[in-house]
Amino acid sequence: MKKPNDIILHAVTKVAVPIILAFSFHLFFSGHHNPGGGFIGGLAIASALTLLFLAFDIETVRANIGVDFKVVAAIGVLLAVLTGVGSFFFDAPFLSHTFDYFNLPIFGKTELATAVLFDIGVALAVIGTSVTTILSISEDR
Amino acid sequence: MSWLHIMIVMPFIFALLVPFLYKFFTPRIHTGWFVFIVPLVLFLSLLKYIPAIADGKTVHHSVPWMPSLGINYTTYMDGLGLIFGLLITGIGTLVVLYSIYYMSKHRESLHNFYVYLLLFMGAMLGVVFTDNVLVLYVFWEMTSISSFLLIAYWYQRKKSRYGAQKSMLITIFGGLAMLAGFIMLSMITETYSLREMFNQVDVITAHSLFLPAMLLILLGAFTKSAQFPFSIWLPDAMEAPTPISAYLHSATMVKAGIYLVARFTPIFGGNAEWFWTISSIGLITLLYGSINAVKQTDLKALLAYSTISQLGLIMCLLGLGSAALYFGYGDEATVYAAAILAAIFHLINHSTFKGSLFMVVGIIDHETGTRDIRKLGGLMGLMPISFTLTIIGSFAMAGLPPFNGFLSKEMFFTGVLNASQMNIFSMNTFGLLFPTIAWIASVFTFIYCMILLFKTFMGRYQPIKLEKAAHEAPLGMVISPIILASLVILIFFFPNVLSHYLLQPALIAILPIFAQSGGIDVKISAWHGWNTELFMTLGIVGLGTFMYIYLKKWSRVYGLFSQRWTLNAGYDFAIEKMERFSQGFTNRYMTGFIRDYVVYIFAVLIVMIGGSLWLFDGIAMDISNDAPISLYEGGVVVGMIIAAITVLLAKSRLTAIIAVGVLGYLVSMLFVIFRAPDLALTQLVVETVTVALFLLCFYHLPEFRKETVRMRFKLTNLIISIGVGVIVTIIALSANSTRLFEPISSYFENSYDLAGAKNIVNAILVDFRGIDTMLEIFVLCIASLGVYTLIKLRLAGRD
């Protein structure tokens, strides 16, 4: 297969991916109070990665992002479960969340919630599973 | 645990040891010698109970098994149980002794044989000594199973397997019916204990479940005891080794049904239904068995049919005797109670002479290599002991003096003659049938007894047709039949010993109305004077001899009955048809096409849900609470309808995929309109991914037979899909119109206070109902791992 010279695509990708990633992070962190959250955030990150895979070939991306996405999915699930298990240490039922407000050095008064940990698990699981699926199928030639 | 419990359990425990004994002592010592101890010990310890039982005492012990369900392992011994117990252990001892010489220790797998035999013995003892009906049922089925195993002992033979299967199907069928009857009885009386049921006879008789319970229990008894028309399994069970035929299929297992009928007589007896069912079925069986026995050419088949016939006789007597309960205690009751007495007496007699006859037939088979009457003959001089034993056995069976069969046959005639005088249960109309049929059956009984004796031992000796040169059996093999045959004679001369110690207590157990008065005085004597019974016997001997001499002339009558109309043919036909039908039926609907199964599923959905909506008046249309439809919503819905129709009518798959995508995006538009931003976002991304995957699948469709034709039209599919759509719409509308409770969403509006989140949806997802989310990411993970493994690990298809 001859390799077309898609320099414009590469250039646009290089600009677009950080923007998408930034938007994804925004979606993820705003999830607590605004539309968004772990699931959609994770999907958006996965779509950024997919764009990378589309623009460059799989090996190049693999060389730069040395992550096994199956492991990512597993870590995500594990994190979600451990968040649930964590509540046992405080004599609370499984998956009880708590939250409070802290004065952090840079951010000022900030709300920190254990639900975010759970959400991170969800996001990682979503990223891992969707990228694994897409990669497995596209590698199947 | 009482000694009675231990007695029942002992054969089971010993059965566990048998394989080890076999392993260590074969071929030095025949395993049977070890097994021999068990029934002997049991028999001797049962003898110990005789005096106490004869004094009217009963033995009764209970061990809790499932106390919370009211099921206790309660043993109970009265006169009836004792007789059966003695028969089981006594004949068991003799059979084991006989089998030691019959079964070769070099060629046969004796460990199997004795394990099954001991299982059977224990189960049979359990049946007769158990008070709890459910425990009784457990033992009952164990006799069926061990009998199944024993019939198929030579499992390499096709006929053994056939016979075993047949007996299994029939007896288990009856056993299950019996279980249902037991459960009905315990529902009526609220107890599982037989003795407590006896105290509630009035309650049972008045209950509406009385008749079903009675018939179901009788079904169990009739199948086990090979009564007409369930008798067909018994001749096929003759494929078992002969000791087994002697033990199970003449002396013990087939009498389990008799035991059951006798045991339940106090409950059901005295009613016309019980009287008629048992006595008429018994009489039919008696006639059917004796007529069929005459035409058999195989000795064991002849004995099998004679067993059927004799069991019918006993059953008939039990039925006639149950009339005594109708009258209560009195002179009339005593007259009919004699029938019960005759039944028990004949039961014992039959076990003795039939056991010995089977053993003799086994000896003949063993020493000549055949059981075919046509090949046998002239063995009198060669096998004198067997000949003597056969004379005793067959004359006793035919009902001739000086053998015990004579006494019980006379008592049988007394019973049927008394019954013909009865003026209850509309017996004055049919009463005369009883002595007539009984007499005809006895003539046939006489004939087959003579066939058994003379065709085997008289006539010409034909050594060419025999596999082995005939000679007398070893001593050990003839000991058991000699003991049984001497019992046959002893009982004739001293019947009153038996009647005092065994028959009377059993009679009281069957007819408890005699218990208060200390029983009836039973005197059995060989000589009654010149009465009707004696003349009947003389007539039997006369006509029987005449018919036997001219057997060749008239036996051609049997050829007139076509083989196609026998009960066996009916059974085979039914089995074959059932198999064919179920196979055809399964093939008809299990087509292998997923399309058809989907049609079934949806059709059931339509019928069940639509039907229940219709029946319970669930359809409701209330649009007063509904929100007004805005222009945007209307527009999106019209778009969705267009997209959906496009999917249906699309000519190429690509169009359908794109239309599905359009549908998905329009759904996310709906989410936007209905103010569900999270859903809209997710729906957008997920729809994109799905469409991409669809396209991938489309791209990879195989080259050959790539069809770009429009979906074919099918009426069923149209009806089904419209039906499902309509049903689902009706459900949605009705559910929306009938709100029973306030929704709980108001609680989640506190999400900021409770979970510190302003986004309710996210708060619900990760906090209020986090477990759902957790499991959903499991699902995602499993799905992606599934995709990964499906694609990476194609071991089979890799080339």
Coordinates of N, CA and C in Angstrom, one line a residue, chain B residues 183-326:
Chain B
I183 N -48.9 -38.3 49.2 CA -49.0 -36.8 49.6 C -50.4 -36.4 49.8
M184 N -51.3 -36.9 49.0 CA -52.7 -36.6 49.2 C -53.2 -37.0 50.6
L185 N -52.8 -38.3 50.9 CA -53.2 -38.8 52.2 C -52.7 -37.9 53.3
S186 N -51.4 -37.5 53.2 CA -50.8 -36.7 54.3 C -51.4 -35.3 54.3
M187 N -51.9 -34.9 53.1 CA -52.6 -33.6 53.2 C -54.0 -33.7 53.9
I188 N -54.6 -34.8 53.7 CA -55.9 -35.0 54.4 C -55.7 -35.2 55.9
T189 N -54.7 -36.0 56.3 CA -54.6 -36.3 57.7 C -53.5 -35.5 58.4
E190 N -52.7 -34.7 57.7 CA -51.7 -33.9 58.3 C -50.7 -34.7 59.1
T191 N -50.4 -35.9 58.6 CA -49.4 -36.7 59.2 C -48.8 -37.6 58.2
Y192 N -47.5 -38.0 58.4 CA -47.0 -39.0 57.5 C -47.0 -40.4 58.0
S193 N -47.4 -40.5 59.2 CA -47.3 -41.8 59.9 C -48.6 -42.6 59.5
L194 N -48.3 -43.9 59.2 CA -49.4 -44.8 58.8 C -50.3 -45.0 60.0
R195 N -49.7 -45.3 61.1 CA -50.5 -45.6 62.3 C -51.5 -44.5 62.7
E196 N -50.9 -43.2 62.5 CA -51.8 -42.1 62.8 C -52.9 -42.0 61.8
M197 N -52.6 -42.4 60.5 CA -53.6 -42.3 59.5 C -54.7 -43.3 59.8
F198 N -54.4 -44.5 60.4 CA -55.4 -45.5 60.7 C -56.4 -44.9 61.7
N199 N -56.0 -44.0 62.5 CA -56.9 -43.4 63.5 C -57.8 -42.4 62.9
Q200 N -57.5 -42.0 61.7 CA -58.3 -40.9 61.1 C -59.1 -41.5 59.9
V201 N -59.5 -42.7 59.9 CA -60.2 -43.3 58.7 C -61.4 -42.5 58.4
D202 N -62.2 -42.1 59.4 CA -63.4 -41.4 59.1 C -63.1 -40.1 58.3
V203 N -62.1 -39.4 58.7 CA -61.7 -38.1 58.1 C -61.4 -38.4 56.6
I204 N -60.6 -39.5 56.4 CA -60.1 -39.8 55.1 C -61.3 -40.2 54.2
T205 N -62.2 -41.0 54.7 CA -63.3 -41.5 53.9 C -64.2 -40.3 53.5
A206 N -64.3 -39.3 54.3 CA -65.2 -38.2 54.0 C -64.6 -37.2 53.1
H207 N -63.3 -37.3 52.9 CA -62.6 -36.2 52.2 C -62.8 -36.4 50.7
S208 N -62.7 -35.3 49.9 CA -62.9 -35.3 48.5 C -61.7 -36.0 47.8
L209 N -60.5 -35.9 48.4 CA -59.4 -36.5 47.8 C -59.3 -38.0 48.1
F210 N -60.3 -38.6 48.7 CA -60.2 -40.0 49.0 C -60.0 -40.9 47.8
L211 N -60.9 -40.7 46.8 CA -60.8 -41.5 45.6 C -59.5 -41.3 44.8
P212 N -59.1 -40.1 44.5 CA -57.8 -39.9 43.8 C -56.7 -40.6 44.6
A213 N -56.6 -40.4 45.9 CA -55.5 -40.9 46.7 C -55.5 -42.5 46.6
M214 N -56.7 -43.0 46.7 CA -56.9 -44.5 46.6 C -56.4 -45.0 45.3
L215 N -56.9 -44.4 44.2 CA -56.5 -44.9 42.9 C -55.0 -44.8 42.6
L216 N -54.4 -43.6 43.0 CA -53.0 -43.4 42.8 C -52.2 -44.5 43.6
I217 N -52.5 -44.7 44.8 CA -51.8 -45.7 45.6 C -51.9 -47.1 45.0
L218 N -53.2 -47.4 44.5 CA -53.4 -48.7 43.8 C -52.5 -48.8 42.6
L219 N -52.4 -47.7 41.9 CA -51.6 -47.7 40.6 C -50.1 -48.2 41.0
G220 N -49.6 -47.6 42.1 CA -48.3 -48.1 42.5 C -48.3 -49.6 42.9
A221 N -49.3 -50.0 43.6 CA -49.4 -51.4 44.0 C -49.5 -52.3 42.8
F222 N -50.3 -51.9 41.8 CA -50.6 -52.8 40.7 C -49.4 -52.9 39.7
T223 N -48.7 -51.7 39.5 CA -47.5 -51.8 38.7 C -46.4 -52.7 39.3
K224 N -46.3 -52.6 40.6 CA -45.2 -53.3 41.3 C -45.6 -54.8 41.3
S225 N -46.8 -55.1 41.5 CA -47.2 -56.5 41.6 C -47.7 -57.1 40.3
A226 N -47.4 -56.4 39.2 CA -47.6 -57.0 37.9 C -49.1 -57.4 37.7
Q227 N -50.0 -56.5 38.1 CA -51.4 -56.7 37.8 C -51.7 -56.3 36.4
F228 N -52.8 -56.8 35.9 CA -53.2 -56.5 34.6 C -53.6 -55.0 34.5
P229 N -53.2 -54.2 33.6 CA -52.4 -54.5 32.4 C -50.9 -54.1 32.6
F230 N -50.5 -54.0 33.8 CA -49.1 -53.6 34.0 C -48.2 -54.8 34.2
S231 N -48.8 -56.0 33.8 CA -48.0 -57.2 34.1 C -46.9 -57.4 33.1
I232 N -46.9 -56.7 32.0 CA -46.0 -57.0 30.9 C -44.5 -56.9 31.2
W233 N -44.2 -56.2 32.3 CA -42.7 -56.2 32.6 C -42.2 -57.5 33.2
L234 N -43.1 -58.2 33.8 CA -42.6 -59.4 34.6 C -42.0 -60.5 33.7
P235 N -42.6 -60.9 32.6 CA -42.0 -61.9 31.7 C -40.7 -61.4 31.1
D236 N -40.5 -60.1 30.9 CA -39.3 -59.7 30.3 C -38.2 -59.6 31.4
A237 N -38.6 -59.5 32.6 CA -37.6 -59.4 33.7 C -37.0 -60.8 33.9
M238 N -37.4 -61.8 33.2 CA -36.9 -63.1 33.3 C -35.5 -63.2 32.8
E239 N -35.0 -62.1 32.2 CA -33.6 -62.1 31.6 C -32.6 -62.0 32.8
A240 N -33.1 -61.8 34.0 CA -32.2 -61.7 35.1 C -31.7 -63.1 35.4
P241 N -30.5 -63.2 36.2 CA -30.1 -64.5 36.6 C -31.2 -65.2 37.4
T242 N -31.3 -66.5 37.3 CA -32.4 -67.2 37.9 C -32.5 -67.0 39.4
P243 N -31.4 -67.0 40.2 CA -31.7 -66.7 41.7 C -32.4 -65.4 41.9
I244 N -32.2 -64.4 41.0 CA -32.9 -63.1 41.1 C -34.3 -63.3 40.8
S245 N -34.6 -64.1 39.7 CA -36.0 -64.3 39.3 C -36.7 -65.0 40.5
A246 N -36.0 -65.9 41.1 CA -36.7 -66.6 42.2 C -36.9 -65.7 43.4
Y247 N -36.0 -64.8 43.6 CA -36.1 -64.0 44.8 C -37.0 -62.8 44.6
L248 N -36.7 -62.0 43.6 CA -37.4 -60.8 43.3 C -38.8 -61.0 42.7
H249 N -38.7 -61.8 41.6 CA -39.9 -61.8 40.7 C -40.8 -63.0 41.0
S250 N -40.6 -63.6 42.2 CA -41.6 -64.5 42.6 C -41.9 -64.4 44.1
A251 N -40.9 -64.1 44.9 CA -41.2 -64.2 46.3 C -41.3 -62.8 47.0
T252 N -40.5 -61.8 46.5 CA -40.5 -60.6 47.3 C -41.0 -59.4 46.6
M253 N -40.3 -58.9 45.6 CA -40.6 -57.6 45.1 C -42.1 -57.5 44.6
V254 N -42.5 -58.5 43.8 CA -43.8 -58.5 43.2 C -44.8 -58.5 44.4
K255 N -44.4 -58.9 45.6 CA -45.4 -58.9 46.7 C -45.4 -57.6 47.4
A256 N -44.5 -56.7 47.0 CA -44.6 -55.4 47.6 C -45.9 -54.7 47.4
G257 N -46.4 -54.9 46.2 CA -47.7 -54.3 45.9 C -48.8 -54.9 46.7
I258 N -48.7 -56.3 46.9 CA -49.7 -57.0 47.8 C -49.6 -56.4 49.2
Y259 N -48.3 -56.2 49.6 CA -48.1 -55.6 51.0 C -48.8 -54.3 51.1
L260 N -48.6 -53.5 50.0 CA -49.2 -52.1 50.1 C -50.7 -52.2 50.2
V261 N -51.3 -53.0 49.4 CA -52.8 -53.1 49.4 C -53.2 -53.6 50.8
A262 N -52.5 -54.6 51.3 CA -52.9 -55.1 52.6 C -52.7 -54.1 53.7
R263 N -51.7 -53.3 53.5 CA -51.3 -52.3 54.5 C -52.4 -51.1 54.5
F264 N -52.9 -50.8 53.4 CA -53.8 -49.7 53.3 C -55.3 -50.2 53.4
T265 N -55.5 -51.5 53.5 CA -56.9 -52.0 53.7 C -57.6 -51.3 54.8
P266 N -57.0 -51.1 56.0 CA -57.7 -50.5 57.1 C -58.2 -49.1 56.7
I267 N -57.5 -48.4 55.8 CA -57.9 -47.0 55.5 C -58.9 -47.1 54.4
F268 N -58.7 -47.8 53.4 CA -59.6 -47.7 52.2 C -60.6 -48.8 52.2
G269 N -60.4 -49.9 52.9 CA -61.2 -51.1 52.9 C -62.7 -50.7 53.3
G270 N -63.6 -51.6 52.9 CA -65.0 -51.4 53.3 C -65.7 -50.4 52.4
N271 N -65.0 -50.0 51.3 CA -65.7 -49.1 50.3 C -65.9 -49.9 49.0
A272 N -66.9 -49.6 48.3 CA -67.2 -50.3 47.1 C -66.1 -50.1 46.0
E273 N -65.5 -48.9 45.9 CA -64.5 -48.6 44.9 C -63.3 -49.5 45.2
W274 N -62.9 -49.6 46.4 CA -61.7 -50.4 46.8 C -62.0 -51.8 46.5
F275 N -63.1 -52.3 46.9 CA -63.5 -53.7 46.8 C -63.5 -54.1 45.3
W276 N -64.2 -53.3 44.5 CA -64.3 -53.6 43.1 C -63.0 -53.5 42.3
T277 N -62.3 -52.4 42.6 CA -61.0 -52.2 41.8 C -60.1 -53.4 42.1
I278 N -59.9 -53.7 43.3 CA -58.9 -54.8 43.6 C -59.4 -56.1 43.2
S279 N -60.6 -56.5 43.6 CA -61.0 -57.8 43.3 C -61.2 -58.1 41.8
S280 N -61.7 -57.1 41.1 CA -61.9 -57.3 39.6 C -60.5 -57.3 38.9
I281 N -59.6 -56.4 39.2 CA -58.3 -56.4 38.6 C -57.6 -57.7 38.9
G282 N -57.7 -58.1 40.2 CA -57.1 -59.4 40.6 C -57.6 -60.6 39.8
L283 N -58.9 -60.6 39.6 CA -59.5 -61.7 38.9 C -59.1 -61.7 37.5
I284 N -59.1 -60.5 36.9 CA -58.7 -60.4 35.5 C -57.2 -60.9 35.3
T285 N -56.4 -60.4 36.3 CA -55.0 -60.8 36.2 C -54.8 -62.3 36.4
L286 N -55.6 -62.9 37.3 CA -55.6 -64.3 37.5 C -55.9 -65.1 36.2
L287 N -56.9 -64.7 35.5 CA -57.3 -65.4 34.3 C -56.3 -65.1 33.2
Y288 N -55.9 -63.9 33.0 CA -55.0 -63.5 32.0 C -53.6 -64.2 32.1
G289 N -53.1 -64.2 33.4 CA -51.8 -64.9 33.6 C -51.9 -66.4 33.3
S290 N -53.0 -67.0 33.8 CA -53.0 -68.5 33.6 C -53.2 -68.9 32.2
I291 N -54.1 -68.1 31.4 CA -54.3 -68.5 30.0 C -53.0 -68.3 29.3
N292 N -52.2 -67.2 29.6 CA -51.0 -66.9 28.8 C -49.9 -67.9 29.2
A293 N -49.9 -68.4 30.4 CA -48.9 -69.3 30.9 C -48.9 -70.6 30.0
V294 N -50.1 -71.0 29.6 CA -50.2 -72.3 28.9 C -49.4 -72.3 27.6
K295 N -49.4 -71.1 27.0 CA -48.8 -71.1 25.6 C -47.3 -70.9 25.6
Q296 N -46.7 -70.6 26.8 CA -45.3 -70.3 26.8 C -44.5 -71.6 26.5
T297 N -43.3 -71.4 25.8 CA -42.4 -72.5 25.6 C -41.2 -72.4 26.4
D298 N -40.9 -71.2 27.0 CA -39.8 -71.0 27.9 C -40.2 -71.2 29.3
L299 N -39.5 -72.1 30.0 CA -39.9 -72.4 31.4 C -40.0 -71.2 32.3
K300 N -39.1 -70.3 32.1 CA -39.1 -69.1 33.0 C -40.3 -68.2 32.6
A301 N -40.6 -68.1 31.3 CA -41.7 -67.3 30.9 C -43.0 -67.9 31.5
L302 N -43.1 -69.2 31.5 CA -44.2 -69.9 32.0 C -44.4 -69.6 33.5
L303 N -43.3 -69.7 34.2 CA -43.3 -69.3 35.6 C -43.7 -67.9 35.9
A304 N -43.2 -67.0 35.0 CA -43.5 -65.6 35.1 C -45.0 -65.4 35.0
Y305 N -45.6 -66.0 34.0 CA -47.0 -65.8 33.8 C -47.8 -66.4 35.0
S306 N -47.3 -67.6 35.5 CA -48.0 -68.2 36.6 C -47.8 -67.3 37.8
T307 N -46.7 -66.6 38.0 CA -46.6 -65.6 39.1 C -47.6 -64.5 39.0
I308 N -47.8 -64.0 37.7 CA -48.8 -63.0 37.5 C -50.1 -63.5 37.9
S309 N -50.4 -64.7 37.5 CA -51.7 -65.3 37.8 C -51.9 -65.4 39.3
Q310 N -50.9 -66.0 40.0 CA -51.1 -66.2 41.4 C -51.2 -64.9 42.2
L311 N -50.4 -63.9 41.7 CA -50.5 -62.6 42.4 C -51.9 -62.0 42.2
G312 N -52.5 -62.2 41.0 CA -53.9 -61.8 40.8 C -54.8 -62.5 41.8
L313 N -54.6 -63.8 42.0 CA -55.4 -64.5 43.0 C -55.3 -63.9 44.4
I314 N -54.1 -63.6 44.8 CA -53.9 -63.0 46.1 C -54.6 -61.6 46.2
M315 N -54.4 -60.8 45.1 CA -55.0 -59.5 45.1 C -56.5 -59.6 45.1
C316 N -57.1 -60.5 44.4 CA -58.5 -60.7 44.4 C -59.0 -61.0 45.8
L317 N -58.3 -61.9 46.5 CA -58.7 -62.3 47.8 C -58.7 -61.1 48.8
L318 N -57.6 -60.3 48.6 CA -57.5 -59.1 49.5 C -58.7 -58.2 49.2
G319 N -59.1 -58.1 47.9 CA -60.3 -57.2 47.6 C -61.5 -57.8 48.2
L320 N -61.7 -59.1 48.1 CA -63.0 -59.7 48.6 C -63.0 -59.6 50.1
G321 N -61.8 -59.8 50.8 CA -61.8 -59.7 52.2 C -62.0 -58.3 52.8
S322 N -61.8 -57.3 51.9 CA -61.9 -55.9 52.5 C -63.4 -55.7 52.8
A323 N -64.3 -56.5 52.2 CA -65.7 -56.3 52.5 C -66.0 -56.5 54.0
A324 N -65.1 -57.2 54.7 CA -65.3 -57.4 56.1 C -65.4 -56.1 56.9
L325 N -64.6 -55.1 56.4 CA -64.6 -53.8 57.1 C -65.9 -53.1 57.0
Y326 N -66.7 -53.5 55.9 CA -68.0 -52.8 55.7 C -69.0 -53.2 56.8

